[in-house]
Short mmCIF file of C-alpha atoms and ligand atoms in Angstrom, two decimals:
data_model
loop_
_atom_site.label_atom_id
_atom_site.label_comp_id
_atom_site.label_asym_id
_atom_site.label_seq_id
_atom_site.Cartn_x
_atom_site.Cartn_y
_atom_site.Cartn_z
CA UNK A 1 0.00 0.00 0.00
CA UNK A 2 0.94 3.62 -0.48
CA UNK A 3 0.05 6.94 1.11
CA UNK A 4 1.32 10.51 0.94
CA UNK A 5 2.26 10.96 4.62
CA UNK A 6 2.94 8.07 7.03
CA UNK A 7 2.36 9.23 10.61
CA UNK A 8 3.98 7.26 13.43
CA UNK A 9 2.04 7.57 16.73
CA UNK A 10 -1.61 8.32 17.57
CA UNK A 11 -1.07 10.71 20.49
CA UNK A 12 -2.28 14.29 20.15
CA UNK A 13 0.52 15.18 17.66
CA UNK A 14 -0.16 12.36 15.24
CA UNK A 15 -3.95 12.59 15.41
CA UNK A 16 -3.99 16.38 14.96
CA UNK A 17 -1.54 16.26 12.05
CA UNK A 18 -3.64 13.52 10.43
CA UNK A 19 -6.79 15.60 10.81
CA UNK A 20 -5.27 18.81 9.37
CA UNK A 21 -3.77 16.91 6.39
CA UNK A 22 -7.02 15.06 5.77
CA UNK A 23 -8.89 18.37 5.65
CA UNK A 24 -6.43 19.59 3.01
CA UNK A 25 -7.00 16.46 0.92
CA UNK A 26 -3.63 14.88 1.75
CA UNK A 27 -3.76 11.10 2.28
CA UNK A 28 -2.21 9.82 5.47
CA UNK A 29 -2.02 6.62 7.48
CA UNK A 30 -1.40 6.58 11.24
CA UNK A 31 0.50 3.65 12.79
CA UNK A 32 0.17 3.28 16.58
CA UNK A 33 1.82 0.55 18.62
CA UNK A 34 -0.78 0.58 21.42
CA UNK A 35 -4.56 0.04 21.43
CA UNK A 36 -7.06 2.92 21.24
CA UNK A 37 -8.15 2.20 24.83
CA UNK A 38 -4.57 2.30 26.08
CA UNK A 39 -3.99 5.68 24.41
CA UNK A 40 -7.21 7.06 25.94
CA UNK A 41 -6.29 5.70 29.36
CA UNK A 42 -3.14 7.82 29.69
CA UNK A 43 -3.86 10.79 31.95
CA UNK A 44 -1.68 13.74 31.05
CA UNK A 45 -2.04 17.39 30.15
CA UNK A 46 -4.90 19.63 31.20
CA UNK A 47 -4.19 23.18 30.04
CA UNK A 48 -4.51 24.46 26.45
CA UNK A 49 -3.13 27.77 25.23
CA UNK A 50 -5.40 30.00 23.15
CA UNK A 51 -3.38 29.10 20.03
CA UNK A 52 -3.93 25.38 20.67
CA UNK A 53 -7.65 26.02 21.10
CA UNK A 54 -7.64 27.92 17.79
CA UNK A 55 -5.85 25.06 16.05
CA UNK A 56 -8.36 22.48 17.33
CA UNK A 57 -11.14 24.75 16.04
CA UNK A 58 -9.39 24.99 12.69
CA UNK A 59 -9.20 21.19 12.64
CA UNK A 60 -12.97 21.08 13.16
CA UNK A 61 -12.79 19.28 16.52
CA UNK A 62 -13.44 22.16 18.93
CA UNK A 63 -17.18 21.87 19.57
CA UNK A 64 -17.14 19.69 22.70
CA UNK A 65 -14.11 21.56 24.05
CA UNK A 66 -16.06 24.83 23.93
CA UNK A 67 -19.07 23.18 25.61
CA UNK A 68 -17.24 21.32 28.37
CA UNK A 69 -13.86 23.05 28.74
CA UNK A 70 -13.25 25.68 31.41
CA UNK A 71 -11.86 29.06 30.34
CA UNK A 72 -9.40 30.38 32.94
CA UNK A 73 -8.39 34.04 33.08
CA UNK A 74 -5.88 33.68 35.90
CA UNK A 75 -3.77 31.34 38.02
CA UNK A 76 -2.68 31.53 41.63
CA UNK A 77 0.81 31.28 43.08
CA UNK A 78 1.11 30.22 46.71
CA UNK A 79 4.23 30.79 48.83
CA UNK A 80 5.03 31.78 52.41
CA UNK A 81 1.52 30.60 53.30
CA UNK A 82 -0.27 33.12 51.07
CA UNK A 83 -2.11 32.98 47.75
CA UNK A 84 -1.45 35.59 45.03
CA UNK A 85 -3.50 35.82 41.85
CA UNK A 86 -1.85 36.36 38.46
CA UNK A 87 -4.45 37.99 36.24
CA UNK A 88 -3.46 36.43 32.91
CA UNK A 89 -6.14 38.25 30.93
CA UNK A 90 -5.37 41.72 32.29
CA UNK A 91 -1.64 41.19 31.76
CA UNK A 92 -1.91 39.90 28.17
CA UNK A 93 -4.58 42.09 26.62
CA UNK A 94 -7.39 39.62 27.22
CA UNK A 95 -5.80 36.21 26.57
CA UNK A 96 -6.86 33.13 28.53
CA UNK A 97 -6.22 29.37 28.69
CA UNK A 98 -8.63 26.44 28.38
CA UNK A 99 -8.75 23.67 30.96
CA UNK A 100 -9.68 20.57 28.92
CA UNK A 101 -7.95 17.23 29.38
CA UNK A 102 -5.59 15.68 26.86
CA UNK A 103 -7.74 12.55 27.10
CA UNK A 104 -10.71 14.55 25.79
CA UNK A 105 -8.68 16.19 23.01
CA UNK A 106 -7.51 12.72 21.97
CA UNK A 107 -11.05 11.33 22.07
CA UNK A 108 -12.40 14.19 19.91
CA UNK A 109 -9.62 13.67 17.35
CA UNK A 110 -10.19 9.87 17.29
CA UNK A 111 -13.93 10.42 16.76
CA UNK A 112 -13.30 12.83 13.87
CA UNK A 113 -10.92 10.37 12.23
CA UNK A 114 -13.41 7.52 12.56
CA UNK A 115 -16.13 9.69 10.97
CA UNK A 116 -13.93 10.45 7.96
CA UNK A 117 -12.89 6.83 7.72
CA UNK A 118 -9.22 7.84 7.51
CA UNK A 119 -6.92 4.86 8.11
CA UNK A 120 -5.33 4.25 11.51
CA UNK A 121 -3.66 0.99 12.51
CA UNK A 122 -3.64 0.29 16.25
CA UNK A 123 -1.39 -2.36 17.79
CA UNK A 124 1.07 -2.06 14.90
CA UNK A 125 4.15 -4.03 15.98
CA UNK A 126 7.81 -3.53 15.07
CA UNK A 127 7.26 -0.29 13.18
CA UNK A 128 10.48 0.47 11.24
CA UNK A 129 11.42 3.45 9.05
CA UNK A 130 13.42 3.05 5.82
CA UNK A 131 14.89 5.27 3.10
CA UNK A 132 13.89 8.64 4.50
CA UNK A 133 17.21 10.09 3.30
CA UNK A 134 16.06 9.41 -0.28
CA UNK A 135 12.91 10.05 -2.31
CA UNK A 136 10.99 6.86 -1.63
CA UNK A 137 10.68 6.22 2.11
CA UNK A 138 8.80 3.21 3.42
CA UNK A 139 7.52 2.09 6.81
CA UNK A 140 7.27 -1.59 7.67
CA UNK A 141 5.20 -3.05 10.51
CA UNK A 142 3.39 -6.19 11.62
CA UNK A 143 -0.32 -6.35 12.40
CA UNK A 144 -1.98 -9.56 13.65
CA UNK A 145 1.11 -11.51 12.64
CA UNK A 146 1.09 -10.21 9.03
CA UNK A 147 4.00 -8.09 7.70
CA UNK A 148 3.09 -4.88 5.86
CA UNK A 149 5.05 -2.28 3.88
CA UNK A 150 3.69 1.25 3.55
CA UNK A 151 5.28 3.38 0.82
CA UNK A 152 4.99 7.17 1.26
CA UNK A 153 6.36 10.59 0.29
CA UNK A 154 7.03 11.76 3.87
CA UNK A 155 7.21 10.30 7.38
CA UNK A 156 6.03 12.25 10.44
CA UNK A 157 7.57 10.97 13.68
CA UNK A 158 4.84 11.76 16.23
CA UNK A 159 5.66 8.79 18.43
CA UNK A 160 6.62 10.42 21.71
CA UNK A 161 9.81 10.41 23.75
CA UNK A 162 10.31 6.63 23.63
CA UNK A 163 9.35 6.27 19.97
CA UNK A 164 11.16 4.69 17.04
CA UNK A 165 11.41 7.75 14.75
CA UNK A 166 14.11 9.71 16.60
CA UNK A 167 15.91 6.44 17.35
CA UNK A 168 16.09 5.69 13.58
CA UNK A 169 18.26 8.73 12.87
CA UNK A 170 22.03 8.03 12.66
CA UNK A 171 23.67 9.26 15.90
CA UNK A 172 26.03 11.56 14.01
CA UNK A 173 23.10 13.46 12.46
CA UNK A 174 21.37 14.49 15.68
CA UNK A 175 22.28 16.48 18.80
CA UNK A 176 20.42 15.91 22.04
CA UNK A 177 20.26 18.27 25.00
CA UNK A 178 18.99 16.91 28.29
CA UNK A 179 18.51 17.80 31.93
CA UNK A 180 16.88 15.42 34.39
CA UNK A 181 15.47 16.95 37.59
CA UNK A 182 16.08 15.32 41.00
CA UNK A 183 12.38 14.76 41.78
CA UNK A 184 9.09 13.60 40.23
CA UNK A 185 5.39 14.47 40.29
CA UNK A 186 2.84 12.22 41.93
CA UNK A 187 -0.57 12.94 40.38
CA UNK A 188 -4.09 11.80 41.24
CA UNK A 189 -7.57 12.19 39.77
CA UNK A 190 -10.54 12.34 42.14
CA UNK A 191 -14.22 13.14 41.72
CA UNK A 192 -14.47 16.04 44.16
CA UNK A 193 -14.98 19.76 43.40
CA UNK A 194 -11.90 22.00 42.98
CA UNK A 195 -10.91 23.96 46.11
CA UNK A 196 -10.61 27.12 43.99
CA UNK A 197 -11.94 28.22 40.56
CA UNK A 198 -8.38 28.64 39.32
CA UNK A 199 -5.21 26.52 39.36
CA UNK A 200 -3.01 26.89 42.43
CA UNK A 201 0.75 26.44 42.01
CA UNK A 202 2.32 26.14 45.48
CA UNK A 203 5.93 26.59 46.57
CA UNK A 204 6.42 25.07 50.02
CA UNK A 205 9.41 23.99 52.09
CA UNK A 206 8.05 20.39 51.88
CA UNK A 207 7.95 20.64 48.08
CA UNK A 208 5.84 21.80 45.15
CA UNK A 209 2.08 21.15 44.91
CA UNK A 210 -0.45 21.88 42.15
CA UNK A 211 -4.23 21.93 42.44
CA UNK A 212 -5.66 21.57 38.93
CA UNK A 213 -8.97 20.25 37.66
CA UNK A 214 -10.73 18.53 34.79
CA UNK A 215 -14.25 19.84 35.47
CA UNK A 216 -16.38 21.41 38.22
CA UNK A 217 -16.56 17.97 39.84
CA UNK A 218 -13.18 16.40 39.05
CA UNK A 219 -9.74 17.45 40.27
CA UNK A 220 -6.22 16.69 39.08
CA UNK A 221 -3.72 17.20 41.90
CA UNK A 222 0.05 16.85 42.02
CA UNK A 223 2.71 16.84 44.73
CA UNK A 224 6.47 16.84 44.17
CA UNK A 225 7.82 13.44 45.27
CA UNK A 226 11.11 11.60 45.43
CA UNK A 227 12.32 9.69 42.37
CA UNK A 228 12.63 6.63 44.60
CA UNK A 229 8.92 6.74 45.54
CA UNK A 230 6.54 4.10 44.18
CA UNK A 231 2.82 4.67 43.67
CA UNK A 232 2.23 1.93 46.28
CA UNK A 233 4.01 4.09 48.88
CA UNK A 234 1.29 6.71 48.52
CA UNK A 235 -2.09 5.79 50.02
CA UNK A 236 -4.88 8.31 49.44
CA UNK A 237 -4.61 9.29 53.11
CA UNK A 238 -0.92 10.05 52.77
CA UNK A 239 -1.53 12.01 49.56
CA UNK A 240 -4.24 14.25 51.04
CA UNK A 241 -2.25 14.86 54.22
CA UNK A 242 0.85 15.81 52.22
CA UNK A 243 -1.08 18.10 49.88
CA UNK A 244 -2.78 19.85 52.82
CA UNK A 245 0.56 20.37 54.54
CA UNK A 246 1.79 22.27 51.46
CA UNK A 247 -1.22 24.62 51.24
CA UNK A 248 -2.06 27.62 53.42
CA UNK A 249 -4.23 26.65 56.44
CA UNK A 250 -7.45 28.26 55.12
CA UNK A 251 -7.20 26.46 51.76
CA UNK A 252 -6.19 23.17 53.41
CA UNK A 253 -9.20 23.45 55.72
CA UNK A 254 -11.63 23.83 52.80
CA UNK A 255 -9.97 21.23 50.53
CA UNK A 256 -12.58 18.67 49.41
CA UNK A 257 -11.12 15.15 49.61
CA UNK A 258 -12.26 11.73 48.43
CA UNK A 259 -10.98 8.48 46.94
CA UNK A 260 -8.60 8.79 43.96
CA UNK A 261 -9.28 6.72 40.85
CA UNK A 262 -5.94 7.32 39.14
CA UNK A 263 -2.50 7.69 40.63
CA UNK A 264 0.81 7.90 38.77
CA UNK A 265 4.35 9.22 39.10
CA UNK A 266 6.06 11.16 36.31
CA UNK A 267 9.75 12.06 36.17
CA UNK A 268 10.69 15.62 35.14
CA UNK A 269 13.08 16.35 32.32
CA UNK A 270 14.09 19.01 29.83
CA UNK A 271 15.07 17.51 26.46
CA UNK A 272 15.55 18.80 22.91
CA UNK A 273 16.72 16.95 19.80
CA UNK A 274 18.16 19.02 16.95
CA UNK A 275 17.38 19.21 14.10
CA UNK A 276 13.77 18.04 13.69
CA UNK A 277 14.08 17.12 10.02
CA UNK A 278 16.17 14.40 8.41
CA UNK A 279 15.49 14.19 4.64
CA UNK A 280 11.85 13.15 4.44
CA UNK A 281 11.44 12.40 8.14
CA UNK A 282 10.06 15.14 10.41
CA UNK A 283 9.82 14.88 14.20
CA UNK A 284 6.95 16.58 16.08
CA UNK A 285 5.87 16.76 19.72
CA UNK A 286 7.42 14.65 22.48
CA UNK A 287 9.43 12.72 19.85
CA UNK A 288 11.62 15.83 19.55
CA UNK A 289 11.37 17.52 22.95
CA UNK A 290 10.24 17.18 26.55
CA UNK A 291 9.55 19.96 29.03
CA UNK A 292 9.03 19.51 32.77
CA UNK A 293 5.25 19.83 33.28
CA UNK A 294 5.31 22.91 35.54
CA UNK A 295 4.51 25.44 32.78
CA UNK A 296 1.84 23.23 31.13
CA UNK A 297 3.67 23.46 27.80
CA UNK A 298 4.12 19.87 26.52
CA UNK A 299 0.85 19.35 24.69
CA UNK A 300 0.83 22.95 23.52
CA UNK A 301 4.30 22.62 22.01
CA UNK A 302 3.20 19.46 20.24
CA UNK A 303 0.26 21.37 18.74
CA UNK A 304 2.59 24.22 17.70
CA UNK A 305 4.94 21.79 15.87
CA UNK A 306 1.96 20.25 14.12
CA UNK A 307 0.76 23.70 13.07
CA UNK A 308 4.10 24.47 11.38
CA UNK A 309 4.48 20.97 9.90
CA UNK A 310 0.94 20.71 8.53
CA UNK A 311 1.24 24.11 6.81
CA UNK A 312 4.60 23.10 5.33
CA UNK A 313 3.26 19.78 3.97
CA UNK A 314 0.17 21.49 2.55
CA UNK A 315 2.43 24.04 0.81
CA UNK A 316 4.56 21.18 -0.53
CA UNK A 317 1.58 19.53 -2.22
CA UNK A 318 -0.47 22.61 -3.18
CA UNK A 319 2.29 24.98 -4.34
CA UNK A 320 5.04 22.46 -5.14
CA UNK A 321 7.24 24.46 -2.75
CA UNK A 322 9.55 22.98 -0.13
CA UNK A 323 10.27 26.34 1.53
CA UNK A 324 8.12 25.50 4.56
CA UNK A 325 9.58 22.02 4.95
CA UNK A 326 13.13 23.40 4.61
CA UNK A 327 12.40 25.95 7.35
CA UNK A 328 10.34 23.65 9.64
CA UNK A 329 13.10 22.64 12.04
CA UNK A 330 14.52 26.14 12.52
CA UNK A 331 11.12 27.72 13.06
CA UNK A 332 9.85 25.03 15.42
CA UNK A 333 13.07 24.96 17.48
CA UNK A 334 13.05 28.71 17.97
CA UNK A 335 9.67 28.49 19.70
CA UNK A 336 10.53 25.23 21.49
CA UNK A 337 13.62 26.65 23.19
CA UNK A 338 11.55 29.54 24.54
CA UNK A 339 9.05 27.10 26.03
CA UNK A 340 11.97 25.01 27.37
CA UNK A 341 13.34 28.13 29.05
CA UNK A 342 9.98 29.03 30.57
CA UNK A 343 9.30 25.49 31.82
CA UNK A 344 12.81 25.23 33.31
CA UNK A 345 12.37 28.63 35.00
CA UNK A 346 8.98 27.82 36.47
CA UNK A 347 10.23 24.40 37.64
CA UNK A 348 13.28 26.01 39.26
CA UNK A 349 11.12 28.65 40.95
CA UNK A 350 8.51 26.29 42.41
CA UNK A 351 10.27 23.07 43.51
CA UNK A 352 12.31 22.13 46.51
CA UNK A 353 15.78 21.16 45.27
CA UNK A 354 17.63 18.67 47.50
CA UNK A 355 20.73 20.22 49.13
CA UNK A 356 23.73 20.11 46.81
CA UNK A 357 25.73 22.42 44.55
CA UNK A 358 24.16 25.63 43.20
CA UNK A 359 21.09 27.35 44.59
CA UNK A 360 19.62 24.33 46.34
CA UNK A 361 18.56 23.47 49.88
CA UNK A 362 17.86 26.35 52.29
CA UNK A 363 19.65 29.01 50.23
CA UNK A 364 17.69 28.02 47.16
CA UNK A 365 14.40 28.16 49.04
CA UNK A 366 15.17 31.69 50.31
CA UNK A 367 16.08 32.79 46.77
CA UNK A 368 12.81 31.35 45.43
CA UNK A 369 10.77 33.13 48.08
CA UNK A 370 12.50 36.42 47.25
CA UNK A 371 11.86 35.94 43.53
CA UNK A 372 8.20 35.06 44.11
CA UNK A 373 7.78 38.09 46.37
CA UNK A 374 9.35 40.27 43.66
CA UNK A 375 7.24 38.59 40.97
CA UNK A 376 3.81 39.14 42.50
CA UNK A 377 4.61 42.82 43.18
CA UNK A 378 6.15 43.64 39.81
CA UNK A 379 3.92 44.31 36.82
CA UNK A 380 6.89 43.65 34.52
CA UNK A 381 7.67 40.24 36.06
CA UNK A 382 4.03 39.18 36.16
CA UNK A 383 3.59 40.22 32.52
CA UNK A 384 6.55 38.04 31.54
CA UNK A 385 5.05 35.06 33.36
CA UNK A 386 1.59 35.69 31.91
CA UNK A 387 2.63 36.07 28.26
CA UNK A 388 4.60 32.84 28.42
CA UNK A 389 1.86 30.95 30.28
CA UNK A 390 -0.88 31.85 27.76
CA UNK A 391 1.53 31.01 24.92
CA UNK A 392 3.97 32.96 22.75
CA UNK A 393 2.94 34.05 19.23
CA UNK A 394 3.85 32.13 16.07
CA UNK A 395 6.30 33.13 13.39
CA UNK A 396 4.41 33.10 10.07
P1 LIG B 1 2.52 11.10 23.00
O1 LIG B 1 1.28 11.58 23.66
O2 LIG B 1 3.54 10.45 23.83
O3 LIG B 1 2.07 10.14 21.84
C1 LIG B 1 2.98 9.32 21.12
C2 LIG B 1 2.28 8.08 20.61
O4 LIG B 1 3.18 7.31 19.84
C3 LIG B 1 1.79 7.19 21.75
O5 LIG B 1 0.43 6.88 21.56
C4 LIG B 1 2.69 5.96 21.66
O6 LIG B 1 2.02 4.77 22.08
C5 LIG B 1 3.02 5.94 20.18
N1 LIG B 1 4.27 5.23 19.88
C6 LIG B 1 5.41 5.19 20.61
N2 LIG B 1 6.32 4.41 20.02
C7 LIG B 1 5.76 3.93 18.90
C8 LIG B 1 6.22 3.05 17.87
N3 LIG B 1 7.46 2.51 17.92
N4 LIG B 1 5.38 2.77 16.86
C9 LIG B 1 4.13 3.32 16.81
N5 LIG B 1 3.65 4.15 17.75
C10 LIG B 1 4.46 4.45 18.79
N6 LIG B 1 1.40 19.20 28.48
C11 LIG B 1 0.70 20.38 28.49
O7 LIG B 1 0.69 21.08 27.47
N7 LIG B 1 -0.02 20.79 29.58
C12 LIG B 1 -0.04 20.06 30.70
O8 LIG B 1 -0.75 20.46 31.64
C13 LIG B 1 0.71 18.83 30.77
N8 LIG B 1 0.71 18.07 31.87
C14 LIG B 1 1.34 16.85 31.85
C15 LIG B 1 1.28 16.07 32.97
C16 LIG B 1 1.91 14.82 32.99
C17 LIG B 1 1.83 13.99 34.23
C18 LIG B 1 2.61 14.35 31.82
C19 LIG B 1 3.28 13.00 31.81
C20 LIG B 1 2.68 15.14 30.70
C21 LIG B 1 2.05 16.39 30.69
N9 LIG B 1 2.08 17.20 29.57
C22 LIG B 1 1.42 18.41 29.59
C23 LIG B 1 2.82 16.80 28.35
C24 LIG B 1 1.91 16.18 27.26
O9 LIG B 1 1.16 15.14 27.80
C25 LIG B 1 2.76 15.66 26.09
O10 LIG B 1 3.60 16.70 25.67
C26 LIG B 1 1.91 15.17 24.91
O11 LIG B 1 1.32 13.94 25.21
C27 LIG B 1 2.74 15.02 23.64
O12 LIG B 1 1.97 14.43 22.61
P2 LIG B 1 2.62 13.55 21.48
O13 LIG B 1 1.51 13.14 20.60
O14 LIG B 1 3.78 14.27 20.88
O15 LIG B 1 3.26 12.31 22.25
C1 LIG B 2 -1.96 20.26 34.71
C2 LIG B 2 -0.68 19.85 34.49
C3 LIG B 2 0.33 20.79 34.51
O1 LIG B 2 1.60 20.42 34.28
C4 LIG B 2 0.06 22.14 34.73
O2 LIG B 2 1.07 23.04 34.77
C5 LIG B 2 -1.23 22.54 34.94
C6 LIG B 2 -2.25 21.58 34.91
C7 LIG B 2 -3.06 19.26 34.70
O3 LIG B 2 -2.79 18.08 34.47
O4 LIG B 2 -4.21 19.65 34.93
#
């Protein structure tokens, strides 16, 4: 079989790219190693920038998001036992973010693809990429024990951090930049109302905490934990007690609690692979970069890559011009490094760093408190936070 664009991975990057190409009349096949249920079962991002919302609208999958998503005009920072509101809208000329889970975005994109009948192969085994340095790339895979070869013009590597696309590039052709943080995030989902209408990011001597939500009756909560911790070490009782200890007494007092129905630990890393194009292979989303989750940028960066890549592929077919494809990596990386910087900064500002070299331990905590105190009293500093949080503009 043959298609125009072979897409590896059915996470948000792959599904969104497939949808935008399909709308432009460009044939594509998505190959995903997991099942649809497995993909939908992964609990991840919850905050969409305005530009990601716009892109989902453009892709024709925004209806349910506008009905069920929560528009947030501010966030709260908590430190030294006090809450401070950052008025995102006032600081950015009216911009906001949308609280709508990655699971829901994925479901909407899957539904759209099913409606169009565009091909997607779940549980594709041993996906392998060939010939992308020439003009006739192919992708081989096995489905239900049968070997298949898919011929294509282009391959989009949308297969996440542990995917096969980046790993297929010769080591000499790629540079990788990485920083691993000395802690993780323990996250839970619970069907209780949020303690506040807006997200609370807390800096506390016991460690970072984040009160987020999925709806008016479902919360997503995180506490900084040790990398040695296992999910089994964290009973619901221990989780709620730890979260409360990191909030101011009034908020802790009012915090609705209940049984969790999802609990997982995520490591934190900053990672960028350069470049993002190798002949006719293009990387997008987590396949090319990872941010620590503190700035809520991961899914949004994936959408931004897909925006640039889809426009470049459409230009390639419609105008017979490769200008967009030739410029894809440079343009995407310029925006990615700014989001990497913001996510690294917000992570550094909000977490407890174990004592060691640099601004860690007690000194580090004092420095953070001083920076936060400066931040919430400086219009300039708050504006910088706000314009990054709602999302930086695109280069056209
Ligand atoms: P993925 O979602 O990883 O999808 C890649 C797909 O490729 C997967 O389905 C995988 O099964 C498939 N695949 C892998 N290998 C192969 C193979 N060999 N063959 C075929 N298919 C393969 N981002 C935000 O913007 N805001 C947030 O609030 C936020 N919070 C987060 C919280 C947590 C706890 C975590 C873990 C992440 C968070 N993120 C957040 C990041 C966000 O979830 C990711 O950036 C996003 O999932 C990237 O999408 P993707 O499609 O590029 O990659
Ligand atoms: C969520 C995750 C984040 O990393 C963040 O900064 C805000 C919200 C969430 O899962 O809801």
